[in-house]
Amino acid sequence: MSIADNIRAFQQELSGTNCRLVAVSKTHPVELIREAYDAGQRLFGENRVQELTAKQPELPADIEWHLIGHLQTNKVKYIAPFVHTIQSIDSLKLLQEVERQAAKHQRQIRVLLQFHIADEETKFGLSWAEAEAMLRDAAQQLQHVRIAGVMGIATNTDDEGKLRQEFGTLRGYFERLKADFFADNQDFNEISMGMSGDYRVAIEEGSTLIRVGSAIFGHRAYPA
Ligand SMILES: *Cc1c(COP(=O)(O)O)cnc(C)c1O
């Protein structure tokens, strides 16, 4: 299976669903990203600022770039001119810096709030209480940031019951935020969950954005 074949297989699998594919191209060269682009893929995800800013100018301007990895406040400025969606908002400080940089470039940046849903201590993300406090403090001041939903990374496991429970938790957070803070806001509509190993379960649990790398591009040359 080529990259183009893989993209077409995902297009088929997702057609008629409410879920879209973010092709996670981290560690892969621009030539391979272009193969996916030529097969019709437009949403791409990278997890490192330096890699994203190196690749973006080499590739077509209509790509919708998603930053999916942990983002340090002092690096927002490098991606603010072009990034479409930052999926990894995990603090008020970061949210405010995205607002500041988006204003500077007179553009809108879409963001997702990343929640901690997995067992692993190492994975970043907000708790429910942190997200609630953040939105109370911040939501009104945001003019250049559109909060569009939630993102989460499940535990790396084959246990389907556990995956379902974690994805269900994230969907629950989405629904509570929608009711409490975004009831009249059509922009708040994304649940980003599901990767190569667990995207089918994620779709069944209500994912609207799956982030898939190795199932499209093959194994990564170095861990990321
Ligand atoms: C790398 C990565 C993915 C894709 O992982 P695969 O298992 O290769 O599909 C998805 N989400 C995040 C946040 C990642 O860092």
Coordinates of N, CA and C and ligand atoms in Angstrom, one line a residue:
M1 N 0.9 -1.2 0.0 CA 0.0 0.0 0.0 C 0.9 1.2 0.0
S2 N 0.6 2.1 -0.9 CA 1.3 3.4 -1.0 C 0.6 4.4 0.0
I3 N 1.3 5.6 0.2 CA 0.7 6.6 1.0 C -0.6 7.1 0.4
A4 N -0.6 7.2 -1.0 CA -1.9 7.6 -1.7 C -3.0 6.6 -1.4
D5 N -2.6 5.3 -1.5 CA -3.6 4.2 -1.2 C -4.2 4.4 0.2
N6 N -3.3 4.6 1.1 CA -3.7 4.7 2.5 C -4.7 5.9 2.7
I7 N -4.3 7.0 2.1 CA -5.2 8.2 2.2 C -6.6 7.9 1.6
R8 N -6.6 7.2 0.4 CA -7.9 6.9 -0.2 C -8.7 5.9 0.6
A9 N -8.0 5.0 1.3 CA -8.7 4.1 2.2 C -9.3 4.8 3.3
F10 N -8.6 5.8 3.9 CA -9.2 6.6 5.0 C -10.4 7.4 4.5
Q11 N -10.2 8.0 3.3 CA -11.3 8.8 2.7 C -12.6 8.0 2.6
Q12 N -12.4 6.7 2.2 CA -13.6 5.8 2.1 C -14.1 5.5 3.4
E13 N -13.2 5.1 4.3 CA -13.7 4.7 5.7 C -14.5 5.9 6.4
L14 N -14.1 7.1 6.1 CA -14.7 8.2 6.8 C -15.8 8.9 6.0
S15 N -16.0 8.5 4.8 CA -17.1 9.1 4.0 C -18.4 8.7 4.6
G16 N -19.3 9.7 4.8 CA -20.6 9.5 5.4 C -20.5 9.6 6.9
T17 N -19.4 9.8 7.5 CA -19.3 10.0 9.0 C -19.1 11.5 9.2
N18 N -19.1 11.9 10.5 CA -18.9 13.2 10.9 C -17.4 13.4 11.3
C19 N -16.6 12.5 10.9 CA -15.2 12.5 11.3 C -14.2 12.8 10.2
R20 N -13.2 13.7 10.5 CA -12.2 14.0 9.5 C -10.8 13.5 9.9
L21 N -9.9 13.4 8.9 CA -8.6 12.8 9.2 C -7.5 14.0 9.2
V22 N -6.8 14.0 10.3 CA -5.5 14.8 10.4 C -4.4 13.8 10.1
A23 N -3.7 14.0 9.0 CA -2.5 13.1 8.7 C -1.3 13.6 9.5
V24 N -0.8 12.8 10.4 CA 0.3 13.2 11.3 C 1.6 12.9 10.6
S25 N 2.3 13.9 10.1 CA 3.4 13.8 9.3 C 4.8 14.0 10.0
K26 N 4.8 14.1 11.3 CA 6.0 14.3 12.1 C 7.0 13.2 11.7
T27 N 8.3 13.7 11.6 CA 9.5 12.9 11.2 C 9.5 12.5 9.7
H28 N 8.5 12.8 9.0 CA 8.5 12.4 7.6 C 8.8 13.6 6.7
P29 N 9.6 13.3 5.6 CA 10.0 14.5 4.7 C 8.8 15.0 3.9
V30 N 9.1 16.2 3.4 CA 8.0 16.9 2.6 C 7.6 16.2 1.4
E31 N 8.5 15.4 0.8 CA 8.1 14.6 -0.4 C 7.0 13.6 -0.1
L32 N 7.0 13.0 1.1 CA 5.9 12.1 1.5 C 4.6 12.8 1.8
I33 N 4.8 14.0 2.4 CA 3.6 14.8 2.7 C 2.9 15.2 1.4
R34 N 3.7 15.5 0.4 CA 3.2 15.9 -0.9 C 2.4 14.7 -1.5
E35 N 2.9 13.5 -1.3 CA 2.1 12.4 -1.9 C 0.8 12.3 -1.3
A36 N 0.7 12.5 0.0 CA -0.6 12.5 0.7 C -1.5 13.7 0.2
Y37 N -0.8 14.9 0.0 CA -1.5 16.0 -0.5 C -2.1 15.8 -1.9
D38 N -1.3 15.2 -2.7 CA -1.7 14.9 -4.1 C -2.9 13.9 -4.1
A39 N -3.0 13.1 -3.1 CA -4.1 12.1 -3.0 C -5.4 12.8 -2.4
G40 N -5.3 14.1 -2.1 CA -6.4 14.9 -1.7 C -6.4 15.3 -0.2
Q41 N -5.4 14.9 0.5 CA -5.4 15.2 2.0 C -5.0 16.6 2.2
R42 N -5.7 17.3 3.1 CA -5.4 18.7 3.3 C -5.2 19.1 4.8
L43 N -5.5 18.2 5.7 CA -5.3 18.5 7.1 C -4.0 17.7 7.6
F44 N -3.0 18.4 8.0 CA -1.8 17.7 8.5 C -1.4 18.1 9.9
G45 N -0.9 17.2 10.7 CA -0.5 17.5 12.0 C 1.0 17.3 12.3
E46 N 1.6 18.2 13.0 CA 3.0 18.1 13.4 C 3.1 18.3 14.9
N47 N 4.0 17.7 15.6 CA 4.1 17.9 17.1 C 5.2 18.8 17.5
R48 N 6.1 19.2 16.6 CA 7.2 20.1 17.0 C 7.2 21.4 16.2
V49 N 7.4 22.5 16.9 CA 7.4 23.8 16.3 C 8.5 23.9 15.2
Q50 N 9.7 23.5 15.5 CA 10.8 23.7 14.6 C 10.6 22.9 13.3
E51 N 10.1 21.7 13.5 CA 9.8 20.9 12.3 C 8.7 21.4 11.4
L52 N 7.6 21.9 12.1 CA 6.5 22.5 11.4 C 6.9 23.7 10.6
T53 N 7.7 24.6 11.3 CA 8.1 25.9 10.6 C 9.0 25.6 9.4
A54 N 9.8 24.5 9.5 CA 10.7 24.2 8.4 C 9.9 23.6 7.2
K55 N 8.8 22.8 7.5 CA 8.1 22.2 6.4 C 7.1 23.1 5.7
Q56 N 6.4 24.0 6.5 CA 5.3 24.7 6.0 C 5.6 25.5 4.7
P57 N 6.7 26.2 4.6 CA 7.0 27.0 3.4 C 7.3 26.1 2.2
E58 N 7.6 24.9 2.4 CA 7.9 24.0 1.3 C 6.7 23.3 0.7
L59 N 5.5 23.6 1.3 CA 4.3 22.8 0.9 C 3.2 23.8 0.5
P60 N 2.2 23.3 -0.2 CA 1.1 24.2 -0.7 C 0.4 24.9 0.5
A61 N 0.0 26.2 0.1 CA -0.5 27.1 1.1 C -1.9 26.7 1.6
D62 N -2.6 25.9 0.9 CA -3.9 25.5 1.4 C -4.0 24.3 2.3
I63 N -2.8 23.9 2.8 CA -2.8 22.9 3.8 C -3.2 23.5 5.1
E64 N -4.1 22.8 5.9 CA -4.5 23.2 7.2 C -3.6 22.6 8.2
W65 N -2.7 23.4 8.8 CA -1.7 22.8 9.7 C -2.3 22.7 11.1
H66 N -2.2 21.6 11.8 CA -2.5 21.4 13.2 C -1.3 21.1 14.0
L67 N -1.1 21.9 15.1 CA 0.0 21.6 16.0 C -0.6 20.7 17.1
I68 N -0.1 19.5 17.2 CA -0.7 18.5 18.1 C 0.2 18.1 19.3
G69 N 1.4 18.7 19.4 CA 2.3 18.4 20.5 C 2.3 19.5 21.5
H70 N 3.0 19.2 22.6 CA 3.1 20.2 23.7 C 3.8 21.4 23.2
L71 N 3.2 22.6 23.5 CA 3.7 23.8 23.0 C 4.1 24.7 24.1
Q72 N 5.4 25.2 24.0 CA 5.9 26.2 25.0 C 5.5 27.6 24.6
T73 N 5.1 28.4 25.6 CA 4.6 29.7 25.4 C 5.5 30.5 24.5
N74 N 6.8 30.4 24.7 CA 7.8 31.2 23.9 C 7.9 30.8 22.5
K75 N 7.3 29.7 22.1 CA 7.4 29.3 20.7 C 6.1 29.6 19.9
V76 N 5.1 30.1 20.5 CA 3.8 30.4 19.8 C 4.1 31.3 18.6
K77 N 5.0 32.3 18.8 CA 5.2 33.3 17.8 C 5.7 32.8 16.5
Y78 N 6.4 31.6 16.5 CA 6.9 31.1 15.2 C 5.8 30.4 14.4
I79 N 4.7 30.0 15.0 CA 3.7 29.3 14.2 C 2.4 30.2 14.0
A80 N 2.4 31.3 14.7 CA 1.2 32.2 14.7 C 0.8 32.7 13.3
P81 N 1.8 33.0 12.4 CA 1.5 33.5 11.1 C 0.7 32.6 10.2
F82 N 0.7 31.2 10.5 CA 0.1 30.3 9.5 C -0.7 29.2 10.2
V83 N -0.5 28.9 11.4 CA -1.1 27.6 12.0 C -2.6 27.8 11.9
H84 N -3.3 26.7 11.6 CA -4.8 26.7 11.5 C -5.4 26.4 12.9
T85 N -4.9 25.3 13.5 CA -5.5 24.8 14.7 C -4.3 24.4 15.7
I86 N -4.4 24.9 16.9 CA -3.5 24.4 17.9 C -4.3 23.4 18.8
Q87 N -4.0 22.1 18.8 CA -4.8 21.1 19.5 C -4.4 20.9 20.9
S88 N -3.3 21.6 21.3 CA -2.7 21.2 22.6 C -2.6 22.3 23.6
I89 N -3.8 23.0 23.8 CA -3.8 24.1 24.8 C -4.0 23.4 26.1
D90 N -3.0 23.7 27.0 CA -3.1 23.1 28.4 C -2.8 24.0 29.5
S91 N -2.9 25.3 29.2 CA -2.8 26.3 30.3 C -3.4 27.7 29.9
L92 N -3.8 28.5 30.9 CA -4.3 29.8 30.6 C -3.2 30.7 30.0
K93 N -2.0 30.5 30.5 CA -0.9 31.3 30.0 C -0.7 31.1 28.5
L94 N -0.8 29.8 28.1 CA -0.6 29.5 26.7 C -1.7 30.1 25.8
L95 N -2.9 29.9 26.4 CA -4.1 30.5 25.6 C -4.0 32.0 25.4
Q96 N -3.5 32.7 26.4 CA -3.4 34.1 26.4 C -2.3 34.5 25.4
E97 N -1.2 33.7 25.3 CA -0.2 34.0 24.4 C -0.6 33.8 22.9
V98 N -1.4 32.7 22.7 CA -2.0 32.5 21.4 C -2.9 33.7 21.0
E99 N -3.7 34.2 21.9 CA -4.5 35.4 21.6 C -3.6 36.6 21.2
R100 N -2.6 36.8 22.0 CA -1.7 37.9 21.7 C -1.0 37.8 20.4
Q101 N -0.5 36.7 20.0 CA 0.2 36.5 18.8 C -0.8 36.5 17.6
A102 N -2.0 35.9 17.8 CA -3.0 36.0 16.7 C -3.4 37.4 16.4
A103 N -3.5 38.2 17.5 CA -3.9 39.6 17.3 C -2.8 40.3 16.5
K104 N -1.6 40.1 16.9 CA -0.4 40.7 16.2 C -0.5 40.5 14.7
H105 N -0.9 39.2 14.3 CA -0.9 38.9 12.9 C -2.3 39.1 12.3
Q106 N -3.2 39.7 13.1 CA -4.5 40.0 12.6 C -5.2 38.8 12.0
R107 N -5.1 37.7 12.7 CA -5.8 36.5 12.3 C -6.5 35.8 13.4
Q108 N -7.3 34.8 13.0 CA -8.0 33.9 14.0 C -7.2 32.6 14.0
I109 N -7.0 32.1 15.2 CA -6.4 30.8 15.4 C -7.4 29.9 16.2
R110 N -7.6 28.8 15.6 CA -8.6 27.8 16.2 C -7.8 27.0 17.2
V111 N -8.3 26.7 18.4 CA -7.6 25.9 19.4 C -8.5 24.8 19.9
L112 N -7.9 23.8 20.4 CA -8.6 22.7 21.2 C -8.0 22.7 22.6
L113 N -8.8 22.3 23.5 CA -8.3 22.2 24.9 C -7.9 20.7 25.1
Q114 N -6.6 20.5 25.4 CA -6.2 19.1 25.6 C -6.4 18.7 27.0
F115 N -7.1 17.5 27.1 CA -7.4 16.9 28.4 C -6.5 15.7 28.7
H116 N -6.2 15.5 29.9 CA -5.5 14.3 30.4 C -6.5 13.2 30.6
I117 N -6.5 12.2 29.7 CA -7.5 11.1 29.9 C -6.8 9.8 30.1
A118 N -5.5 9.7 29.9 CA -4.8 8.4 30.0 C -4.2 8.1 31.4
D119 N -3.8 6.9 31.6 CA -3.1 6.5 32.8 C -1.8 7.1 32.9
E120 N -1.1 7.2 31.8 CA 0.3 7.6 31.8 C 0.5 9.0 32.4
E121 N 1.4 9.1 33.4 CA 1.7 10.4 34.0 C 2.3 11.4 33.1
T122 N 3.0 10.9 32.1 CA 3.8 11.8 31.2 C 3.0 12.6 30.3
K123 N 1.7 12.1 30.0 CA 1.0 12.8 29.0 C 0.4 14.1 29.5
F124 N 0.5 15.2 28.7 CA 0.1 16.5 29.0 C -1.4 16.6 29.0
G125 N -2.0 17.6 29.6 CA -3.4 17.9 29.5 C -4.0 18.4 30.7
L126 N -5.2 19.0 30.6 CA -5.9 19.6 31.6 C -6.8 18.6 32.4
S127 N -7.1 18.9 33.6 CA -8.1 18.2 34.3 C -9.4 19.0 34.1
W128 N -10.5 18.4 34.5 CA -11.8 19.1 34.3 C -11.8 20.4 35.1
A129 N -11.3 20.3 36.3 CA -11.3 21.5 37.2 C -10.5 22.7 36.6
E130 N -9.3 22.3 36.1 CA -8.4 23.3 35.5 C -9.1 23.9 34.2
A131 N -9.7 23.1 33.4 CA -10.4 23.6 32.2 C -11.5 24.6 32.6
E132 N -12.2 24.2 33.6 CA -13.4 25.1 34.0 C -12.9 26.4 34.5
A133 N -11.8 26.4 35.3 CA -11.3 27.6 35.9 C -10.7 28.5 34.8
M134 N -10.1 27.8 33.8 CA -9.5 28.6 32.7 C -10.5 29.3 31.9
L135 N -11.6 28.6 31.6 CA -12.7 29.2 30.8 C -13.4 30.3 31.5
R136 N -13.5 30.2 32.8 CA -14.1 31.3 33.6 C -13.3 32.5 33.5
D137 N -12.0 32.3 33.6 CA -11.1 33.5 33.6 C -10.9 34.1 32.2
A138 N -10.9 33.3 31.2 CA -10.4 33.7 29.9 C -11.4 33.9 28.8
A139 N -12.5 33.2 28.8 CA -13.3 33.1 27.6 C -13.7 34.4 27.0
Q140 N -14.0 35.4 27.9 CA -14.5 36.7 27.4 C -13.4 37.5 26.7
Q141 N -12.2 37.3 27.1 CA -11.1 38.2 26.6 C -10.6 37.8 25.2
L142 N -11.1 36.7 24.7 CA -10.5 36.1 23.5 C -11.2 36.7 22.3
Q143 N -10.4 37.4 21.5 CA -11.0 37.9 20.2 C -10.4 37.3 19.0
H144 N -9.2 36.7 19.1 CA -8.5 36.1 18.0 C -8.3 34.6 18.1
V145 N -8.8 34.1 19.2 CA -8.8 32.7 19.4 C -10.2 32.1 19.4
R146 N -10.4 31.1 18.6 CA -11.7 30.4 18.6 C -11.5 29.0 19.3
I147 N -12.1 28.9 20.4 CA -12.0 27.6 21.1 C -13.0 26.6 20.4
A148 N -12.5 25.6 19.8 CA -13.3 24.8 18.9 C -13.6 23.4 19.4
G149 N -13.1 23.0 20.6 CA -13.4 21.7 21.1 C -12.3 21.2 22.0
V150 N -12.2 19.9 22.0 CA -11.3 19.2 23.0 C -10.4 18.2 22.2
M151 N -9.3 17.8 22.9 CA -8.4 16.8 22.3 C -7.9 15.9 23.5
G152 N -7.6 14.7 23.2 CA -7.1 13.8 24.2 C -6.3 12.6 23.6
I153 N -5.4 12.1 24.4 CA -4.6 10.9 23.9 C -4.9 9.8 24.9
A154 N -5.4 8.7 24.4 CA -5.7 7.6 25.3 C -4.5 6.8 25.7
T155 N -4.6 6.0 26.7 CA -3.6 5.1 27.1 C -3.2 4.2 26.0
N156 N -1.9 3.9 25.8 CA -1.4 3.0 24.8 C -1.7 1.6 25.2
T157 N -2.8 1.1 24.8 CA -3.2 -0.3 25.2 C -4.1 -0.9 24.2
D158 N -4.2 -2.3 24.2 CA -5.1 -3.0 23.3 C -6.4 -3.2 24.0
D159 N -6.6 -2.8 25.2 CA -7.8 -3.1 26.0 C -8.9 -2.2 25.5
E160 N -9.8 -2.7 24.7 CA -10.8 -1.9 24.1 C -11.7 -1.3 25.1
G161 N -12.0 -2.0 26.1 CA -12.9 -1.4 27.2 C -12.3 -0.2 27.8
K162 N -11.0 -0.3 28.0 CA -10.3 0.9 28.6 C -10.3 2.1 27.7
L163 N -10.0 1.8 26.4 CA -10.1 2.9 25.4 C -11.4 3.5 25.3
R164 N -12.5 2.7 25.3 CA -13.8 3.2 25.3 C -14.1 4.1 26.4
Q165 N -13.7 3.7 27.6 CA -13.9 4.5 28.8 C -13.2 5.8 28.7
E166 N -12.0 5.8 28.3 CA -11.2 7.1 28.2 C -11.8 8.0 27.1
F167 N -12.1 7.5 26.0 CA -12.7 8.3 24.9 C -14.1 8.8 25.4
G168 N -14.8 8.0 26.1 CA -16.1 8.4 26.6 C -16.0 9.5 27.6
T169 N -14.9 9.5 28.4 CA -14.6 10.6 29.4 C -14.4 11.9 28.6
L170 N -13.6 11.8 27.5 CA -13.3 13.0 26.8 C -14.6 13.6 26.1
R171 N -15.4 12.7 25.6 CA -16.7 13.1 25.0 C -17.6 13.8 26.1
G172 N -17.5 13.2 27.3 CA -18.3 13.8 28.4 C -17.8 15.2 28.7
Y173 N -16.5 15.4 28.7 CA -16.0 16.8 29.0 C -16.5 17.7 27.9
F174 N -16.4 17.2 26.6 CA -16.9 18.1 25.5 C -18.4 18.5 25.7
E175 N -19.2 17.5 26.1 CA -20.6 17.8 26.3 C -20.9 18.8 27.4
R176 N -20.1 18.6 28.5 CA -20.3 19.5 29.6 C -19.8 20.9 29.3
L177 N -18.7 21.0 28.6 CA -18.2 22.4 28.2 C -19.2 23.0 27.3
K178 N -19.7 22.2 26.3 CA -20.7 22.8 25.4 C -21.9 23.4 26.1
A179 N -22.4 22.6 27.1 CA -23.6 23.0 27.8 C -23.3 24.3 28.7
D180 N -22.1 24.2 29.4 CA -21.8 25.3 30.4 C -21.2 26.6 29.8
F181 N -20.5 26.5 28.7 CA -19.8 27.6 28.2 C -20.0 28.0 26.7
F182 N -20.5 27.0 25.9 CA -20.5 27.2 24.5 C -21.9 26.9 23.9
A183 N -22.9 27.0 24.7 CA -24.2 26.5 24.2 C -24.7 27.2 22.9
D184 N -24.4 28.5 22.7 CA -24.8 29.2 21.5 C -23.7 29.3 20.5
N185 N -22.6 28.5 20.6 CA -21.5 28.7 19.8 C -21.3 27.5 18.8
Q186 N -21.6 27.8 17.6 CA -21.5 26.7 16.5 C -20.0 26.3 16.3
D187 N -19.1 27.2 16.7 CA -17.7 26.8 16.4 C -17.2 25.7 17.4
F188 N -17.8 25.5 18.5 CA -17.4 24.5 19.4 C -17.9 23.2 19.1
N189 N -17.2 22.4 18.2 CA -17.8 21.2 17.7 C -16.8 20.1 17.4
E190 N -15.6 20.2 17.9 CA -14.6 19.1 17.6 C -14.2 18.3 18.9
I191 N -14.1 17.0 18.6 CA -13.6 16.1 19.6 C -12.4 15.3 18.9
S192 N -11.2 15.7 19.2 CA -10.0 15.1 18.5 C -9.5 14.0 19.3
M193 N -9.8 12.7 18.9 CA -9.3 11.5 19.6 C -9.2 10.4 18.6
G194 N -8.2 9.5 18.8 CA -8.0 8.4 18.0 C -6.7 8.5 17.2
M195 N -5.9 7.5 17.2 CA -4.6 7.5 16.5 C -4.6 6.1 15.7
S196 N -3.4 5.8 15.2 CA -3.4 4.6 14.3 C -3.9 3.4 15.0
G197 N -3.6 3.2 16.2 CA -3.9 1.9 16.9 C -5.3 1.9 17.5
D198 N -6.0 3.1 17.6 CA -7.3 3.1 18.3 C -8.3 3.9 17.6
Y199 N -8.1 4.3 16.4 CA -9.1 5.3 15.8 C -10.5 4.7 15.5
R200 N -10.5 3.4 15.3 CA -11.9 2.8 15.0 C -12.7 2.9 16.3
V201 N -12.1 2.6 17.4 CA -12.9 2.8 18.7 C -13.2 4.2 18.9
A202 N -12.3 5.1 18.6 CA -12.5 6.6 18.8 C -13.7 7.1 18.0
I203 N -13.8 6.6 16.7 CA -14.9 7.0 15.9 C -16.2 6.5 16.4
E204 N -16.2 5.3 16.9 CA -17.5 4.8 17.5 C -17.9 5.6 18.7
E205 N -16.9 6.2 19.4 CA -17.2 6.9 20.6 C -17.4 8.4 20.3
G206 N -17.4 8.8 19.1 CA -17.8 10.2 18.7 C -16.7 11.1 18.3
S207 N -15.6 10.6 17.9 CA -14.5 11.4 17.4 C -14.9 12.2 16.2
T208 N -14.5 13.5 16.1 CA -14.7 14.2 14.8 C -13.4 14.5 14.1
L209 N -12.3 14.2 14.8 CA -10.9 14.4 14.2 C -10.1 13.2 14.7
I210 N -9.6 12.4 13.7 CA -8.6 11.4 14.1 C -7.3 11.9 13.7
R211 N -6.3 11.6 14.5 CA -4.9 12.0 14.2 C -4.1 10.7 13.9
V212 N -3.8 10.5 12.6 CA -3.2 9.2 12.2 C -1.9 9.4 11.5
G213 N -0.8 8.8 12.1 CA 0.5 8.9 11.5 C 1.0 7.6 10.8
S214 N 1.4 6.6 11.7 CA 2.0 5.4 11.1 C 1.1 4.6 10.2
A215 N -0.2 4.6 10.4 CA -1.1 3.9 9.5 C -1.1 4.5 8.1
I216 N -0.6 5.7 8.0 CA -0.5 6.3 6.6 C 0.9 6.3 6.1
F217 N 1.8 6.8 6.9 CA 3.2 7.0 6.4 C 4.2 5.8 6.8
G218 N 3.7 4.9 7.5 CA 4.6 3.8 8.0 C 5.3 4.2 9.3
H219 N 6.2 3.3 9.7 CA 6.8 3.6 11.0 C 7.8 4.8 10.9
R220 N 7.9 5.5 12.0 CA 8.7 6.6 12.0 C 10.2 6.2 12.3
A221 N 11.1 6.9 11.6 CA 12.5 6.6 11.7 C 13.1 6.8 13.1
Y222 N 12.6 7.8 13.8 CA 13.0 8.0 15.2 C 11.8 8.3 16.0
P223 N 11.8 8.0 17.3 CA 10.6 8.2 18.1 C 10.3 9.6 18.3
A224 N 9.0 10.0 18.3 CA 8.6 11.4 18.4 C 7.6 11.5 19.5
Ligands
LIG1 C1 2.3 11.0 16.9 C2 1.0 11.4 17.3 C3 -0.2 10.9 16.7 C4 -0.2 9.8 15.7 O1 0.3 8.6 16.1 P1 0.3 7.3 15.3 O2 0.2 6.2 16.3 O3 1.5 7.2 14.4 O4 -1.0 7.3 14.4 C5 -1.4 11.4 17.2 N1 -1.5 12.3 18.1 C6 -0.4 12.8 18.7 C7 -0.6 13.9 19.8 C8 0.8 12.4 18.3 O5 1.9 13.0 18.9

